[in-house]
XYZ file of C-alpha atoms in Angstrom:
405
model
C 16.813 -7.903 12.364
C 18.433 -11.052 11.026
C 18.258 -12.047 7.392
C 17.830 -15.702 6.540
C 19.044 -16.173 2.979
C 18.190 -19.436 1.252
C 19.447 -20.236 -2.233
C 16.598 -22.665 -2.729
C 13.452 -21.920 -0.756
C 12.106 -24.801 1.255
C 8.626 -26.138 0.386
C 7.239 -24.430 3.489
C 8.624 -21.100 2.269
C 7.064 -21.545 -1.159
C 3.713 -22.330 0.440
C 4.065 -19.258 2.628
C 4.718 -17.121 -0.455
C 1.472 -18.331 -2.021
C -0.346 -17.737 1.278
C 0.846 -14.133 1.460
C -0.184 -13.615 -2.160
C -3.674 -14.844 -1.242
C -3.837 -12.376 1.662
C -2.873 -9.467 -0.592
C -5.408 -10.587 -3.196
C -8.264 -10.801 -0.693
C -7.354 -7.423 0.803
C -7.554 -5.788 -2.610
C -10.771 -7.551 -3.577
C -12.840 -6.995 -0.424
C -13.195 -3.215 -0.477
C -13.342 -3.128 -4.285
C -16.581 -5.119 -4.050
C -18.183 -2.229 -2.161
C -16.961 0.765 -4.172
C -19.243 0.302 -7.217
C -22.193 0.072 -4.809
C -21.620 3.578 -3.427
C -24.011 5.421 -5.810
C -26.849 3.034 -4.971
C -26.157 3.290 -1.239
C -26.135 7.090 -1.462
C -29.466 7.083 -3.277
C -31.074 4.584 -0.862
C -29.956 6.600 2.177
C -31.207 9.822 0.588
C -28.164 11.870 1.574
C -26.539 14.830 -0.148
C -23.004 15.157 -1.421
C -21.664 16.710 1.782
C -23.045 13.977 4.053
C -21.918 11.315 1.603
C -18.389 12.751 1.486
C -18.146 12.774 5.272
C -19.501 9.225 5.496
C -17.055 7.662 3.032
C -14.196 9.540 4.709
C -14.870 7.292 7.729
C -12.883 4.481 6.081
C -9.530 6.316 5.957
C -10.383 7.946 9.298
C -10.741 4.502 10.885
C -7.412 3.443 9.406
C -5.691 6.494 10.845
C -7.370 6.172 14.249
C -6.385 2.536 14.717
C -3.307 2.170 12.531
C -0.695 2.864 15.191
C -1.838 -0.179 17.168
C -0.945 -2.557 14.329
C 2.673 -3.048 15.409
C 1.698 -4.035 18.942
C -0.859 -6.518 17.624
C 1.694 -8.057 15.276
C 4.153 -8.500 18.138
C 1.478 -9.951 20.397
C -0.342 -12.314 18.026
C 1.934 -12.659 14.984
C 1.618 -11.048 11.587
C -0.253 -13.940 9.941
C -3.000 -14.082 12.580
C -3.441 -10.310 12.591
C -3.656 -10.221 8.792
C -6.313 -12.927 8.695
C -8.250 -11.542 11.665
C -8.225 -8.105 10.072
C -9.464 -9.597 6.806
C -12.424 -11.285 8.518
C -13.440 -8.111 10.351
C -12.929 -5.940 7.270
C -15.325 -8.172 5.376
C -17.860 -7.913 8.204
C -17.595 -4.115 8.257
C -18.070 -3.916 4.491
C -21.129 -6.175 4.695
C -22.700 -3.997 7.395
C -21.921 -0.855 5.415
C -23.631 -2.317 2.364
C -26.752 -3.161 4.373
C -26.848 0.064 6.441
C -30.231 1.772 6.747
C -28.830 5.045 8.086
C -25.844 7.243 7.374
C -24.620 6.762 10.959
C -24.504 2.971 10.592
C -22.920 3.337 7.137
C -20.165 5.599 8.424
C -19.626 3.513 11.560
C -19.237 0.315 9.558
C -16.768 2.001 7.201
C -14.809 3.267 10.207
C -14.541 -0.304 11.533
C -13.595 -1.657 8.108
C -10.922 1.022 7.702
C -9.428 0.252 11.104
C -9.280 -3.467 10.377
C -7.878 -2.808 6.914
C -5.015 -0.871 8.511
C -4.186 -3.867 10.710
C -4.304 -6.195 7.712
C -2.137 -3.882 5.637
C 0.695 -3.744 8.164
C 0.471 -7.426 9.061
C 0.413 -8.800 5.519
C 3.366 -6.619 4.542
C 5.256 -7.743 7.644
C 4.637 -11.385 6.805
C 5.487 -10.829 3.174
C 8.821 -9.347 4.217
C 9.464 -12.399 6.425
C 8.972 -14.598 3.378
C 11.186 -12.299 1.330
C 14.015 -12.685 3.829
C 13.668 -16.469 3.548
C 14.025 -16.232 -0.233
C 16.957 -13.822 -0.087
C 15.605 -11.719 -2.956
C 12.933 -9.108 -3.525
C 9.307 -10.308 -3.534
C 7.363 -7.434 -2.001
C 6.598 -5.656 -5.283
C 4.945 -8.775 -6.695
C 2.722 -8.974 -3.614
C 1.547 -5.411 -4.211
C 0.932 -6.260 -7.863
C -1.299 -9.126 -6.728
C -3.184 -6.642 -4.533
C -3.933 -4.697 -7.727
C -5.217 -7.875 -9.383
C -7.455 -8.423 -6.373
C -8.833 -4.882 -6.622
C -9.667 -5.359 -10.296
C -11.264 -8.738 -9.520
C -13.358 -7.280 -6.710
C -14.556 -4.400 -8.845
C -15.434 -6.821 -11.638
C -17.395 -8.993 -9.202
C -19.404 -5.970 -8.093
C -20.019 -4.840 -11.669
C -21.251 -8.316 -12.582
C -23.521 -8.448 -9.529
C -25.025 -5.072 -10.434
C -25.514 -6.092 -14.062
C -27.263 -9.313 -12.975
C -29.491 -7.469 -10.527
C -28.058 -9.192 -7.430
C -28.961 -7.287 -4.263
C -26.195 -5.801 -2.116
C -26.792 -8.165 0.805
C -26.283 -11.488 -1.011
C -23.477 -10.031 -3.114
C -21.437 -8.681 -0.202
C -22.181 -11.720 1.978
C -20.851 -13.974 -0.774
C -17.769 -11.787 -1.176
C -17.039 -11.720 2.560
C -17.539 -15.489 2.893
C -15.363 -16.425 -0.090
C -12.458 -14.246 0.935
C -12.781 -15.207 4.600
C -12.393 -18.867 3.638
C -9.449 -18.021 1.385
C -7.722 -16.094 4.196
C -8.271 -18.870 6.734
C -6.840 -21.474 4.348
C -3.859 -19.186 3.703
C -3.237 -18.919 7.454
C -2.477 -22.648 7.622
C 0.460 -22.164 5.240
C 1.966 -18.975 6.675
C 5.331 -19.035 8.449
C 5.202 -20.188 12.071
C 7.128 -18.798 14.984
C 7.975 -15.278 16.172
C 8.334 -12.319 13.835
C 12.099 -12.018 14.327
C 14.973 -13.923 15.833
C 17.073 -12.599 18.680
C 19.586 -9.924 17.727
C 23.235 -10.933 18.074
C 25.123 -9.405 20.974
C 27.791 -6.760 20.395
C 31.113 -8.179 21.512
C 34.374 -6.619 22.601
C 37.766 -7.815 21.491
C 37.860 -10.052 24.542
C 34.630 -11.689 23.409
C 32.445 -10.159 26.149
C 29.123 -8.420 25.584
C 29.240 -4.654 25.668
C 26.305 -2.274 25.602
C 26.597 0.702 23.228
C 27.750 3.969 24.789
C 25.039 6.599 25.452
C 26.472 8.882 22.770
C 26.507 6.027 20.282
C 22.929 5.101 21.146
C 21.813 8.722 20.770
C 23.540 9.031 17.392
C 22.013 5.771 16.204
C 18.569 6.868 17.386
C 18.894 10.215 15.601
C 19.929 8.530 12.371
C 17.032 6.087 12.616
C 14.671 9.014 13.067
C 16.001 10.790 9.984
C 15.842 7.623 7.886
C 12.289 6.929 9.052
C 11.231 10.482 8.119
C 12.752 10.073 4.655
C 10.959 6.745 4.190
C 7.654 8.360 5.139
C 8.250 11.056 2.504
C 9.041 8.428 -0.130
C 5.909 6.413 0.661
C 3.753 9.537 0.802
C 5.108 10.676 -2.569
C 3.975 7.368 -4.037
C 0.471 7.711 -2.579
C 0.196 11.347 -3.733
C 0.727 10.214 -7.310
C -1.784 7.383 -6.902
C -4.359 9.808 -5.517
C -3.740 12.266 -8.358
C -4.753 9.560 -10.793
C -7.656 8.274 -8.720
C -9.176 11.611 -7.714
C -8.221 14.051 -10.465
C -7.172 12.358 -13.732
C -10.693 11.897 -15.107
C -11.754 15.385 -14.028
C -8.681 17.042 -15.548
C -9.029 15.241 -18.862
C -12.763 15.918 -19.167
C -13.018 19.469 -17.822
C -9.663 21.034 -18.631
C -8.789 19.152 -21.829
C -12.396 18.453 -22.982
C -11.880 14.729 -23.535
C -14.888 12.466 -23.996
C -16.140 10.564 -20.955
C -14.701 7.271 -22.180
C -11.335 8.805 -23.044
C -11.180 10.762 -19.776
C -11.323 7.508 -17.812
C -8.184 6.300 -19.592
C -5.945 8.554 -17.477
C -6.556 6.597 -14.285
C -6.559 3.286 -16.143
C -3.187 4.158 -17.667
C -1.719 5.022 -14.262
C -2.973 1.868 -12.549
C -2.040 -0.358 -15.480
C 1.481 1.039 -15.693
C 1.861 0.765 -11.925
C 0.895 -2.902 -12.116
C 3.521 -3.506 -14.816
C 6.094 -1.650 -12.733
C 5.405 -3.891 -9.757
C 5.526 -7.062 -11.826
C 9.032 -6.221 -13.081
C 10.033 -4.300 -9.953
C 11.475 -7.227 -7.989
C 13.853 -8.177 -10.791
C 14.951 -4.576 -11.215
C 15.549 -4.203 -7.472
C 17.582 -7.401 -7.313
C 19.710 -6.309 -10.256
C 20.164 -2.574 -9.692
C 19.245 -1.997 -6.033
C 16.275 -0.236 -4.503
C 17.963 3.165 -4.534
C 18.657 3.196 -8.281
C 15.196 1.851 -9.114
C 13.492 4.515 -6.970
C 15.558 7.341 -8.446
C 14.994 6.167 -12.007
C 11.274 5.794 -11.402
C 11.044 9.201 -9.758
C 12.762 10.764 -12.757
C 10.384 9.016 -15.148
C 7.373 10.229 -13.155
C 8.629 13.815 -12.813
C 9.682 14.226 -16.452
C 6.725 12.340 -17.918
C 4.031 14.189 -15.996
C 5.943 17.471 -16.116
C 6.008 17.397 -19.921
C 2.319 16.425 -20.008
C 1.411 19.458 -17.890
C 3.756 21.790 -19.774
C 2.270 20.834 -23.148
C -1.315 19.789 -22.316
C -2.856 17.373 -24.808
C -5.131 14.403 -24.188
C -2.722 11.713 -25.516
C 0.243 13.353 -23.796
C -1.606 13.554 -20.483
C -2.633 9.905 -20.631
C 0.999 8.974 -21.308
C 2.059 11.292 -18.485
C -0.176 9.480 -16.001
C 1.167 6.157 -17.286
C 4.745 7.353 -16.742
C 3.822 8.501 -13.240
C 2.236 5.147 -12.370
C 5.201 3.185 -13.658
C 7.669 5.488 -11.936
C 6.177 5.218 -8.442
C 5.321 1.504 -8.654
C 8.024 0.355 -6.217
C 8.048 3.305 -3.802
C 5.552 2.156 -1.166
C 6.901 -1.428 -1.055
C 10.457 -0.049 -0.855
C 9.638 2.255 2.044
C 7.867 -0.526 3.920
C 10.776 -2.898 3.387
C 13.372 -0.437 4.629
C 11.217 0.601 7.607
C 10.800 -3.023 8.640
C 14.600 -3.466 8.617
C 15.486 -0.344 10.645
C 17.745 -1.172 13.611
C 16.763 -0.181 17.119
C 13.002 -0.518 16.576
C 10.728 -3.233 17.863
C 9.335 -5.653 15.245
C 6.601 -4.000 13.222
C 7.142 -0.499 14.641
C 8.861 1.044 11.615
C 6.418 -0.566 9.219
C 3.470 0.644 11.315
C 4.710 4.251 11.456
C 5.367 4.456 7.730
C 1.982 2.920 6.909
C 0.135 5.220 9.318
C 1.786 8.455 8.193
C 1.396 7.421 4.554
C -2.348 7.028 5.091
C -2.469 10.435 6.742
C -0.815 11.977 3.691
C -3.247 10.124 1.436
C -6.175 11.579 3.410
C -4.841 15.139 3.221
C -3.828 15.040 -0.436
C -7.235 15.527 -2.144
C -8.224 18.679 -0.233
C -4.778 20.222 -0.749
C -4.888 19.641 -4.500
C -8.485 20.893 -4.522
C -7.565 24.124 -2.738
C -4.719 24.781 -5.175
C -7.017 24.005 -8.106
C -9.685 26.415 -6.830
C -7.114 29.160 -6.295
C -5.389 28.664 -9.670
C -6.274 25.693 -11.880
C -6.315 21.905 -11.717
C -3.354 21.902 -14.073
C -1.341 23.709 -11.413
C -2.722 21.442 -8.700
C -1.448 18.390 -10.584
C 2.090 19.709 -10.296
C 2.027 17.608 -7.124
C 2.978 14.645 -9.352
C 6.322 15.924 -10.715
C 7.039 17.513 -7.323
C 6.553 14.104 -5.701
C 9.088 12.693 -8.134
C 11.599 15.391 -7.195
C 11.003 14.663 -3.508
C 11.874 11.010 -4.046
C 15.052 11.985 -5.884
C 16.105 13.934 -2.794
C 15.210 11.204 -0.283
C 16.150 8.026 -2.149
C 19.624 7.963 -0.614
C 18.192 6.188 2.445
C 17.241 3.195 0.304
C 19.611 0.301 -0.221
C 22.051 0.346 -3.119
C 22.848 -2.592 -5.310
C 24.216 -5.579 -3.408
C 27.986 -5.880 -3.422
């Protein structure tokens, strides 16, 4: 893929950067508007914990079922259109899920929303990386930080609606309409044209085109495969740490360390807050030190911080351990997506799609694996997945780019 480096971004590029930021914001805010409504939906449908668990699993299941088609859609329609179309349909699925009168409709709507969210995820990252290439410096971490702001905003909107007694229908309709308008306005300012430019031909000394030899092509394909596998491991390591905070931090602090309910919630808050800070400063760190050094340093921070917290379990130490883990993995998923999108020999969007899809699969499998380990031993042992994820990144980070010459 070609890299278009501009010292001073053109006005169109600056507008496109804002447009991508809007897409990331809306993507984070849409689903976060539904999450706080889950307890009320569960009660209204009159379903037990098992049925509820299966129903909400339809969202990641939809993402996994449809995610591999994202690359083809991006190539066919363009990343901006796919991102906006996915946003509109995600909002529709969330609205239907909120109004569902049966568990089947609830699960089906979540499945649709998850599938569309997968398309949006790949497409908005692809377009964000196009803008990044125009700027000639790292931007992708800031886009993911804006996604976090959107998630907090969406959750706050839902909390306010619940506190004011606003019914789910009007609340979710308003949310879907507002963010649909925002996405459509953003589309007008996205980058035009195809996803990539034509690759330059390989020339001989005489100046004639020459196709690579079969052995060279095979070697290049093998290397691409190994690099792609390493990138998947890096991205999955980042999501494993995120899931540890989301699914297990509160439970570990309250049950194993006997923290109060309010204090137990601070573990996840610390992880997400530190991850946001890491993404805000991540682009500058990447530009200065290179993606490889930033990933290795972050992995070490996560492994040592959480490892010490588990070795010497205290409530303050564990909260700090989750904060270290969140800060350490902040740039991993954006880094893996960036490198996958730049892999030679792959069609536009293919590397990004594969990494995103396999990362989601790892995210889906993570909670039951940690749960099985916790049941067999203890949750403290199950949370060793966090420092182990850091060690995995240390081993795989060599595929990431070093500091620029």
